[in-house]
Amino acid sequence: MTVLDPIPVSLPVELVVKRLRLARRGGETLARELLAEAAPLLRPRAVFREAFIEAKGEAEVVVEGWTFRSLILRKNLDKAEKLYPFVLTVGGGLEERAAAAGDILHQYDLETLADLAIESAAEHLSDLIGRRFGLENLSGMSPGSLEDWPITEQTPLFDLLGDVAKAVGVRLTESLLMVPRKSVSGVLFAAEETFVSCRLCPRDKCQGRRAAYDEDFRLTYGV
Ligand code: SF4
């Protein structure tokens, strides 16, 4: 497996102002203060590898001996021979600072900066994998993001990657949540049409939503 430590993160002031809606409460000055507080606490790292799909069932795929059970993942990998499991984290420093912040709004600001850092690092990781393996239009799925691919699938994902804790300091709790919490895991794969889980997820009021829920799209997957 390949470890990226550090993985580059870009947090432009304008993006921070927009995402935190700072225009009416401090603007760019507050954004810069928050970034100055957050930057030393970020420890962005990622681990990934190339893995070969050995078999495909109706609603599962076997990847180098590990079975992933998901109808949606199976359909997304219809034409794929490989996938790219990864775990990415920005470390625990910023979430600890946020938890210790007495002010709820300040806590929210720091938590959101950690999320933005994850998004930026994830983009870098996807670009790097695309370039390294000559792939275009990479899409991704994460265990637990859809009912069809539950969080229990973290186990084969981490097993497929190897010693993730040693590589990037991310471990799973008994309930299969990641520690540090500001981490993301999943698989990337080449897709003809970009796949975004949010299109299949009816959850209300999700700040991370990247695409509108699409009932017709959901029906094409038979879920
Ligand atoms: S809408 Fe939110 S919860 Fe649903 S898949 Fe997208 S980011 Fe995840």
mmCIF file of N, CA and C and ligand atoms in Angstrom, residues 144-146 196-213, ligand 1:
data_model
loop_
_atom_site.group_PDB
_atom_site.id
_atom_site.type_symbol
_atom_site.label_atom_id
_atom_site.label_comp_id
_atom_site.label_asym_id
_atom_site.label_seq_id
_atom_site.Cartn_x
_atom_site.Cartn_y
_atom_site.Cartn_z
ATOM 1 N N GLY A 144 -21.174 2.725 4.809
ATOM 2 C CA GLY A 144 -21.983 3.480 5.761
ATOM 3 C C GLY A 144 -22.661 4.690 5.160
ATOM 4 N N SER A 145 -22.297 5.055 3.924
ATOM 5 C CA SER A 145 -22.919 6.247 3.335
ATOM 6 C C SER A 145 -24.293 5.909 2.762
ATOM 7 N N LEU A 146 -24.526 4.649 2.429
ATOM 8 C CA LEU A 146 -25.828 4.221 1.913
ATOM 9 C C LEU A 146 -26.253 2.948 2.651
ATOM 10 N N VAL A 196 -22.278 9.653 -7.606
ATOM 11 C CA VAL A 196 -22.278 10.390 -6.336
ATOM 12 C C VAL A 196 -23.363 9.766 -5.460
ATOM 13 N N SER A 197 -22.959 9.210 -4.312
ATOM 14 C CA SER A 197 -23.904 8.510 -3.424
ATOM 15 C C SER A 197 -25.099 9.377 -3.051
ATOM 16 N N CYS A 198 -24.872 10.683 -2.923
ATOM 17 C CA CYS A 198 -25.949 11.593 -2.489
ATOM 18 C C CYS A 198 -27.179 11.484 -3.394
ATOM 19 N N ARG A 199 -27.001 11.142 -4.648
ATOM 20 C CA ARG A 199 -28.155 11.023 -5.558
ATOM 21 C C ARG A 199 -29.088 9.885 -5.137
ATOM 22 N N LEU A 200 -28.545 8.938 -4.352
ATOM 23 C CA LEU A 200 -29.358 7.801 -3.906
ATOM 24 C C LEU A 200 -29.758 7.920 -2.442
ATOM 25 N N CYS A 201 -29.388 9.024 -1.825
ATOM 26 C CA CYS A 201 -29.584 9.169 -0.374
ATOM 27 C C CYS A 201 -30.656 10.223 -0.087
ATOM 28 N N PRO A 202 -31.786 9.802 0.512
ATOM 29 C CA PRO A 202 -32.883 10.753 0.733
ATOM 30 C C PRO A 202 -32.733 11.601 1.991
ATOM 31 N N ARG A 203 -31.604 11.467 2.688
ATOM 32 C CA ARG A 203 -31.447 12.155 3.978
ATOM 33 C C ARG A 203 -31.675 13.675 3.851
ATOM 34 N N ASP A 204 -32.449 14.188 4.820
ATOM 35 C CA ASP A 204 -32.750 15.627 4.849
ATOM 36 C C ASP A 204 -31.619 16.397 5.504
ATOM 37 N N LYS A 205 -31.473 17.646 5.120
ATOM 38 C CA LYS A 205 -30.591 18.594 5.813
ATOM 39 C C LYS A 205 -29.198 18.039 6.058
ATOM 40 N N CYS A 206 -28.573 17.515 5.032
ATOM 41 C CA CYS A 206 -27.190 17.069 5.163
ATOM 42 C C CYS A 206 -26.282 18.147 4.587
ATOM 43 N N GLN A 207 -25.395 18.664 5.413
ATOM 44 C CA GLN A 207 -24.500 19.735 4.960
ATOM 45 C C GLN A 207 -23.484 19.246 3.932
ATOM 46 N N GLY A 208 -23.247 17.940 3.928
ATOM 47 C CA GLY A 208 -22.249 17.407 3.010
ATOM 48 C C GLY A 208 -22.828 17.034 1.647
ATOM 49 N N ARG A 209 -24.123 17.253 1.455
ATOM 50 C CA ARG A 209 -24.762 16.819 0.205
ATOM 51 C C ARG A 209 -24.061 17.426 -1.006
ATOM 52 N N ARG A 210 -23.726 16.564 -1.980
ATOM 53 C CA ARG A 210 -23.015 17.036 -3.172
ATOM 54 C C ARG A 210 -23.855 16.930 -4.436
ATOM 55 N N ALA A 211 -25.036 16.314 -4.311
ATOM 56 C CA ALA A 211 -25.946 16.208 -5.457
ATOM 57 C C ALA A 211 -27.353 15.996 -4.911
ATOM 58 N N ALA A 212 -28.355 16.422 -5.664
ATOM 59 C CA ALA A 212 -29.744 16.293 -5.218
ATOM 60 C C ALA A 212 -30.176 14.820 -5.251
ATOM 61 N N TYR A 213 -31.080 14.460 -4.334
ATOM 62 C CA TYR A 213 -31.640 13.103 -4.342
ATOM 63 C C TYR A 213 -32.417 12.895 -5.642
HETATM 64 S S1 SF4 B 1 -26.609 13.281 1.389
HETATM 65 FE FE1 SF4 B 1 -25.187 13.378 3.113
HETATM 66 S S2 SF4 B 1 -25.474 11.430 4.221
HETATM 67 FE FE2 SF4 B 1 -26.379 11.190 2.181
HETATM 68 S S3 SF4 B 1 -24.696 10.305 0.960
HETATM 69 FE FE3 SF4 B 1 -24.627 12.559 0.667
HETATM 70 S S4 SF4 B 1 -23.149 13.242 2.202
HETATM 71 FE FE4 SF4 B 1 -23.737 11.161 2.806
#
